[in-house]
GROMACS .gro file of C-alpha atoms in nm:
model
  257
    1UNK     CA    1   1.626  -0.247   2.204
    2UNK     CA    2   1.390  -0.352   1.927
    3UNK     CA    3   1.297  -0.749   1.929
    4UNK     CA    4   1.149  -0.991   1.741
    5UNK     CA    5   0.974  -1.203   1.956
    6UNK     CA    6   0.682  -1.514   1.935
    7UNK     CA    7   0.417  -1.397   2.161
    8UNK     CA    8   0.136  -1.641   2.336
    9UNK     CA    9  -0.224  -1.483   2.317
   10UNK     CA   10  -0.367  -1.530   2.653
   11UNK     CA   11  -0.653  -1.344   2.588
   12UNK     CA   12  -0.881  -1.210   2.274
   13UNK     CA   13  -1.181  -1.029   2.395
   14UNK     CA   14  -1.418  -0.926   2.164
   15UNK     CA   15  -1.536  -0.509   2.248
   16UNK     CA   16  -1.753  -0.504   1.985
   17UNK     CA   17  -1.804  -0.674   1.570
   18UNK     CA   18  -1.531  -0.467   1.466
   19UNK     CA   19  -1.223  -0.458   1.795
   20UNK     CA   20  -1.057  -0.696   1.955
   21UNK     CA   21  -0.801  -0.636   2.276
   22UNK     CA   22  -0.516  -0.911   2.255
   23UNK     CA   23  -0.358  -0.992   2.521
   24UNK     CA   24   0.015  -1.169   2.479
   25UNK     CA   25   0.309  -1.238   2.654
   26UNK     CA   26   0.645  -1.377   2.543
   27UNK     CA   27   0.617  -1.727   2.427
   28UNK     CA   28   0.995  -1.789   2.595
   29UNK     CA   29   0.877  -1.603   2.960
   30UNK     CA   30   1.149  -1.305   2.952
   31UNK     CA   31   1.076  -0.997   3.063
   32UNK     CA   32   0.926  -0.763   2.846
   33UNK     CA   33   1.190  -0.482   2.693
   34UNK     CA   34   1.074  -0.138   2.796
   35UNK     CA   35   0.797   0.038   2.625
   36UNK     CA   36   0.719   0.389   2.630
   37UNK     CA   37   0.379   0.508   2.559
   38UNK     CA   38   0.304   0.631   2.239
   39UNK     CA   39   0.510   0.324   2.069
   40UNK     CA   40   0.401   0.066   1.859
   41UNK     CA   41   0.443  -0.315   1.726
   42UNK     CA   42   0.491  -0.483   1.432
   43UNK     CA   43   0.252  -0.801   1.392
   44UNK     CA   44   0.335  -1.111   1.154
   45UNK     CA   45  -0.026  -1.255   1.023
   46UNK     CA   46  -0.031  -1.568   0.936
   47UNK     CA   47  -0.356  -1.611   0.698
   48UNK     CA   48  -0.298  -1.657   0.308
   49UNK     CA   49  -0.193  -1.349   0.077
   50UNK     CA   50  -0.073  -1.148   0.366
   51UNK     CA   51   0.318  -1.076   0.354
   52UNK     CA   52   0.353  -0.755   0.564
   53UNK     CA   53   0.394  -0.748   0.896
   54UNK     CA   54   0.066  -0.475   1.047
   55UNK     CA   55   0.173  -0.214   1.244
   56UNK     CA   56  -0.031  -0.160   1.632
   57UNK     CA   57  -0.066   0.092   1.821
   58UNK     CA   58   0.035  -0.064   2.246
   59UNK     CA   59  -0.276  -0.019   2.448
   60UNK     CA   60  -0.144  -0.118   2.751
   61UNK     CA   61   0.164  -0.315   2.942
   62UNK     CA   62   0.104  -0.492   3.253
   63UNK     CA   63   0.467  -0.528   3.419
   64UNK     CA   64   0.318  -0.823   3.678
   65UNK     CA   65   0.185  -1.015   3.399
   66UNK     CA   66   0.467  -0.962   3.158
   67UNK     CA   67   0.177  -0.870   2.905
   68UNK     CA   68   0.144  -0.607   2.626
   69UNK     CA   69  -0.259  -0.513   2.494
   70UNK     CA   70  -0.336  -0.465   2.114
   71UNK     CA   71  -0.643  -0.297   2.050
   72UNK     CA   72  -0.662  -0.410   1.684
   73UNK     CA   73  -0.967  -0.281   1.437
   74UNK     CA   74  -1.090  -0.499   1.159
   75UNK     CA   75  -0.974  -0.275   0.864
   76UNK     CA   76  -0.956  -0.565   0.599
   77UNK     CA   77  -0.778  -0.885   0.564
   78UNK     CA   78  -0.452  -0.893   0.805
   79UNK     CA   79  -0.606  -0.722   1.138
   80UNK     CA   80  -0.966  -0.936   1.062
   81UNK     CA   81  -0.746  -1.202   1.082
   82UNK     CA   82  -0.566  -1.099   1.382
   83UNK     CA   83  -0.891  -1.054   1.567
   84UNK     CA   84  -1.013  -1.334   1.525
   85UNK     CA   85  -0.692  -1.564   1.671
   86UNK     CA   86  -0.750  -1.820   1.856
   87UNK     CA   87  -0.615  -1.820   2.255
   88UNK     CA   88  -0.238  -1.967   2.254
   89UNK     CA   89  -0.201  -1.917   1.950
   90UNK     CA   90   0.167  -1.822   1.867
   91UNK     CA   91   0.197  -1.462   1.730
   92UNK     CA   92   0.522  -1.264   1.602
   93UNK     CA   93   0.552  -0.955   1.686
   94UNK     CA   94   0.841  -0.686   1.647
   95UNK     CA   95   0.905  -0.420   1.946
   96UNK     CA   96   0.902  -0.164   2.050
   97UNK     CA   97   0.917   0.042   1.758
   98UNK     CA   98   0.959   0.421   1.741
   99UNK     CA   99   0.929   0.674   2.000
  100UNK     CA  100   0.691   0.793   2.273
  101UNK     CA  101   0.481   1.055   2.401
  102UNK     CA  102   0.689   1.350   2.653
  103UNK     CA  103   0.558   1.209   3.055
  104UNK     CA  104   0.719   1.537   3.152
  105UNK     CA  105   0.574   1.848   3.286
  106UNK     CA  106   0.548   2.097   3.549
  107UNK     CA  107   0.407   1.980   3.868
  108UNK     CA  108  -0.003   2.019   3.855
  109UNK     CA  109  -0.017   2.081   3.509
  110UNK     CA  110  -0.328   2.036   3.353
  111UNK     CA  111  -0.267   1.740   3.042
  112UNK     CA  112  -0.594   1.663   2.809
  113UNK     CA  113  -0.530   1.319   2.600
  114UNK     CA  114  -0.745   1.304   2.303
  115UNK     CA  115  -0.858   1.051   2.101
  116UNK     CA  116  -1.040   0.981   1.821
  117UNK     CA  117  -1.150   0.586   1.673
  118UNK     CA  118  -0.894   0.343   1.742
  119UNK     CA  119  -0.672   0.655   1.774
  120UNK     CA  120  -0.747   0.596   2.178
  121UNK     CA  121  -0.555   0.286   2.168
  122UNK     CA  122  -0.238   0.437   2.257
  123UNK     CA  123  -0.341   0.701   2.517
  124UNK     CA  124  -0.487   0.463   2.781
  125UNK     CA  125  -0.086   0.359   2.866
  126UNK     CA  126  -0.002   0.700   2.828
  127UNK     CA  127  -0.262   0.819   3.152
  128UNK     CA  128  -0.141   0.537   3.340
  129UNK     CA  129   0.173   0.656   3.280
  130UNK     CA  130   0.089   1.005   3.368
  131UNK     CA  131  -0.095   0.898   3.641
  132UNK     CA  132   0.224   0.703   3.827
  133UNK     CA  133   0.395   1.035   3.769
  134UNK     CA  134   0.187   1.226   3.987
  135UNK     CA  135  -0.042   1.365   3.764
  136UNK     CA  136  -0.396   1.379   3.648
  137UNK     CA  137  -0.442   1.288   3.272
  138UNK     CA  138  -0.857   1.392   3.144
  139UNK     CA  139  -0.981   1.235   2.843
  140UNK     CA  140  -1.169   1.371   2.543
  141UNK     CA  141  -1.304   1.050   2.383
  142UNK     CA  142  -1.454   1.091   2.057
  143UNK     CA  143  -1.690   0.896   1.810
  144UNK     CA  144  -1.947   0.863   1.602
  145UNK     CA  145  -2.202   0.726   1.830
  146UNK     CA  146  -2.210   0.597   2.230
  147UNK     CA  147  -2.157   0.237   2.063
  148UNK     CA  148  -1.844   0.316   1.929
  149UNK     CA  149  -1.671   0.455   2.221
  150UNK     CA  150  -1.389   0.212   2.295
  151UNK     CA  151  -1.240   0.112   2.648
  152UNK     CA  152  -1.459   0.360   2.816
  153UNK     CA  153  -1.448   0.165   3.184
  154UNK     CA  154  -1.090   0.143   3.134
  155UNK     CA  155  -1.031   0.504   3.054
  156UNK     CA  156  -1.244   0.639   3.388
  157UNK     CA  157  -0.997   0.383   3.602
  158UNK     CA  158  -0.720   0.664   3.531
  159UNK     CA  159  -0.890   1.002   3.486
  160UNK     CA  160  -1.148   1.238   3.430
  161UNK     CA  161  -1.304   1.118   3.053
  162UNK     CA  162  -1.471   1.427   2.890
  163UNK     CA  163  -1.730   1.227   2.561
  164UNK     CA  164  -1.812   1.381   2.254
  165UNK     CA  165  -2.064   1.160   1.979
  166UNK     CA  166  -2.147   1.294   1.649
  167UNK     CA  167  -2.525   1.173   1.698
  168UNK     CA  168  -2.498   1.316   2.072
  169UNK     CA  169  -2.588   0.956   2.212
  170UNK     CA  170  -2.351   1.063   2.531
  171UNK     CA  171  -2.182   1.352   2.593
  172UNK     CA  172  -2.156   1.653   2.426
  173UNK     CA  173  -2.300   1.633   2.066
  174UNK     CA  174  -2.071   1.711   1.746
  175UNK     CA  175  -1.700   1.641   1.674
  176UNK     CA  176  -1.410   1.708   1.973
  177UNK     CA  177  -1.306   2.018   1.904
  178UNK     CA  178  -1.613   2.220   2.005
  179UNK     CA  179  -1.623   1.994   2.334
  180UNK     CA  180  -1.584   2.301   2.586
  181UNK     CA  181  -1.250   2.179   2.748
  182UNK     CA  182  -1.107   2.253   2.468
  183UNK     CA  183  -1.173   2.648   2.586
  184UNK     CA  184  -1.017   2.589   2.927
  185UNK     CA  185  -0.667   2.651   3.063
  186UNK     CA  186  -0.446   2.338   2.927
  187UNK     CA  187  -0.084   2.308   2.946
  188UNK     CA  188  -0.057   2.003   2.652
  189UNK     CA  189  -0.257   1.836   2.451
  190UNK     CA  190  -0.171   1.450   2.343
  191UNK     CA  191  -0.376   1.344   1.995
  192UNK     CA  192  -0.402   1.011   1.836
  193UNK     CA  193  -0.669   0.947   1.560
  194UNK     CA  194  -0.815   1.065   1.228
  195UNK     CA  195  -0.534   1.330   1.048
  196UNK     CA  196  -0.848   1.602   0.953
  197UNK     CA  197  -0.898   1.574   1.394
  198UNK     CA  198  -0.519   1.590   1.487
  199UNK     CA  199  -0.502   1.918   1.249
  200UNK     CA  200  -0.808   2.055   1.356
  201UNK     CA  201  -0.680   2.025   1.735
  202UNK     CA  202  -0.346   2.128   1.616
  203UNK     CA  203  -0.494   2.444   1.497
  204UNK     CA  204  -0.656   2.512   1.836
  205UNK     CA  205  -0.280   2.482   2.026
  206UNK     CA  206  -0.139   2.704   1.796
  207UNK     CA  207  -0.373   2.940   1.818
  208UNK     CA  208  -0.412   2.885   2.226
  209UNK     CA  209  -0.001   2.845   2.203
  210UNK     CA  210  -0.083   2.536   2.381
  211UNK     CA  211   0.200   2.254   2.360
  212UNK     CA  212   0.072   1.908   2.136
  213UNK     CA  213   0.170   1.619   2.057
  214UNK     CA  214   0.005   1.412   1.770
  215UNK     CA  215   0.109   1.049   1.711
  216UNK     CA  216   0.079   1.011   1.334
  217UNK     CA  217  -0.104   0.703   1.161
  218UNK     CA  218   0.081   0.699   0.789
  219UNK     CA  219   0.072   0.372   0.619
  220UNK     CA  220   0.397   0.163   0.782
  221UNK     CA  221   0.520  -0.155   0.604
  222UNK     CA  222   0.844  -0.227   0.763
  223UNK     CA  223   0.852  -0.037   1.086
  224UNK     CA  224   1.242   0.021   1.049
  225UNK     CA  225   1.244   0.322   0.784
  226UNK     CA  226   1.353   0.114   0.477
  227UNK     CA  227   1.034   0.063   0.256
  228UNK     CA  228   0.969   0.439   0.271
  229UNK     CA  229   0.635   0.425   0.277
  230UNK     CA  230   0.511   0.643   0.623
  231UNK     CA  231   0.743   0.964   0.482
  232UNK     CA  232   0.584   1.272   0.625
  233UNK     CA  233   0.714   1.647   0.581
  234UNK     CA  234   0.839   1.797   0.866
  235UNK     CA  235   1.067   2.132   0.908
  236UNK     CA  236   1.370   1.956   0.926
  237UNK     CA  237   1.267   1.765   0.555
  238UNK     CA  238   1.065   1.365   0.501
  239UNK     CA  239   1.121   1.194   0.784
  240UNK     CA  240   0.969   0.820   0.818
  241UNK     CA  241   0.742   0.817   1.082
  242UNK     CA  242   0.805   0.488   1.217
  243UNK     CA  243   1.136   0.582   1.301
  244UNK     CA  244   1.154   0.911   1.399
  245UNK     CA  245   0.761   0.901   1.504
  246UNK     CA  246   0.519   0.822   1.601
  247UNK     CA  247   0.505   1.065   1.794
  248UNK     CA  248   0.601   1.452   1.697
  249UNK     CA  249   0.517   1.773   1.863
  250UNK     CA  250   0.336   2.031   1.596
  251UNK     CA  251   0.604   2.237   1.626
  252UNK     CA  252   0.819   1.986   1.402
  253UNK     CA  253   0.528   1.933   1.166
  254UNK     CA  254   0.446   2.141   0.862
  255UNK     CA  255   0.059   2.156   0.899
  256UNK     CA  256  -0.098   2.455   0.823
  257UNK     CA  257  -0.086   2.684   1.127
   0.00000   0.00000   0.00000
């Protein structure tokens, strides 16, 4: 059941000039609703000119300390201002919002989770996830250069993390899709980042008639469906993403196969 909800920041730590991890729990101590991975949040900034709520990807959710994590980029006025909040400081938020990545599959299947920016925000609760359920999640981590790998610690806590840099600072050099797992034997992939790299690995499953899911990044202003403004194309007709995404298997999507 979706909430609206002041949130106190425990925590705001600082990964690099650009990300911040937030750390909040329910101002009024109730229990957090439940949160599948691959959902989001809608956060209220409070900081002059900004009206619309901005819409977060949920990193993580600790169940002992009643917690949710925002890994939150500084892509202009409303998320610089949400990164740089002060602790308990009273935040907004509406969740959870839209739908969730599939935690099902045979036993011992092989699941690659890969992420590209502050696309990797959302697969890190997703492994853990995966990981409770018996299984064990690998990572292909992409980015420009080692310095801009995000949450890389965190990531090796829960699985195998396969690196690809453009420079070739760590890992394999160039972009994710010539990273050699992507040759092996996999039974799904899960994608979150850049649309050119969700398309590009898209391509790959349906040519390797490998199952994917993306989790789609369209511009979201109200998180409920109503402004119309994350409409995507899909083969049932425009959809909004925020409701009936974030999250959609290829197979629903119109990209070119």
């Amino acid at each position: 059941m979706k909430q609206v909800k002041d949130f106190i920041l425990l925590r705001n730590q600082q990964i690099n000039p650009d990300y911040s991890r937030l750390t909040l729990t329910p101002a009024d101590g109730e229990k957090l609703p439940e949160i599948l991975p691959g959902q989001f949040v809608q956060v209220a900034v409070e900081a002059p000119g900004i009206f619309l709520r901005r819409p977060i990807s949920i990193n993580d959710v600790n169940v002992e300390d009643n917690s949710i994590d925002l890994l939150i980029r500084n892509a202009g006025k409303g998320t610089n201002a949400l990164i740089h909040s002060e602790e308990n400081t009273l935040i907004n938020i509406l969740l959870p919002l839209g739908n969730g990545f599939s935690t099902d599959a045979p036993a011992g299947s092989r699941l690659l989770l890969i992420g590209g920016g502050v696309g990797v925000a959302p697969l890190l609760y997703l492994g853990k996830i995966l990981k409770d359920k018996g299984y064990k999640p690998e990572f292909l981590l992409g980015a420009r250069s080692e310095k801009d790998l995000l949450e890389l610690n965190e990531f090796k806590n829960v699985g195998e993390v396969h690196i690809c840099t453009e420079d070739g600072s760590l890992g394999t050099k160039g972009l994710v899709t010539a990273h050699k797992v992507m040759q092996e034997d996999i039974y799904r992939y899960y994608c979150c980042g850049p649309a050119p790299m969700m398309k590009a690995i898209a391509k790959i499953a349906y040519a390797s008639n490998t199952d994917c899911e993306v989790s789609l990044e369209n511009m979201m202003a109200c998180g409920l469906g109503a402004c119309l403004c994350c409409v995507e194309k899909t083969v049932k007709g425009n959809v909004c993403v925020c409701t009936e995404g974030p999250v959609f298997n290829i197979d629903k999507l119109t990209w070119d196969k």
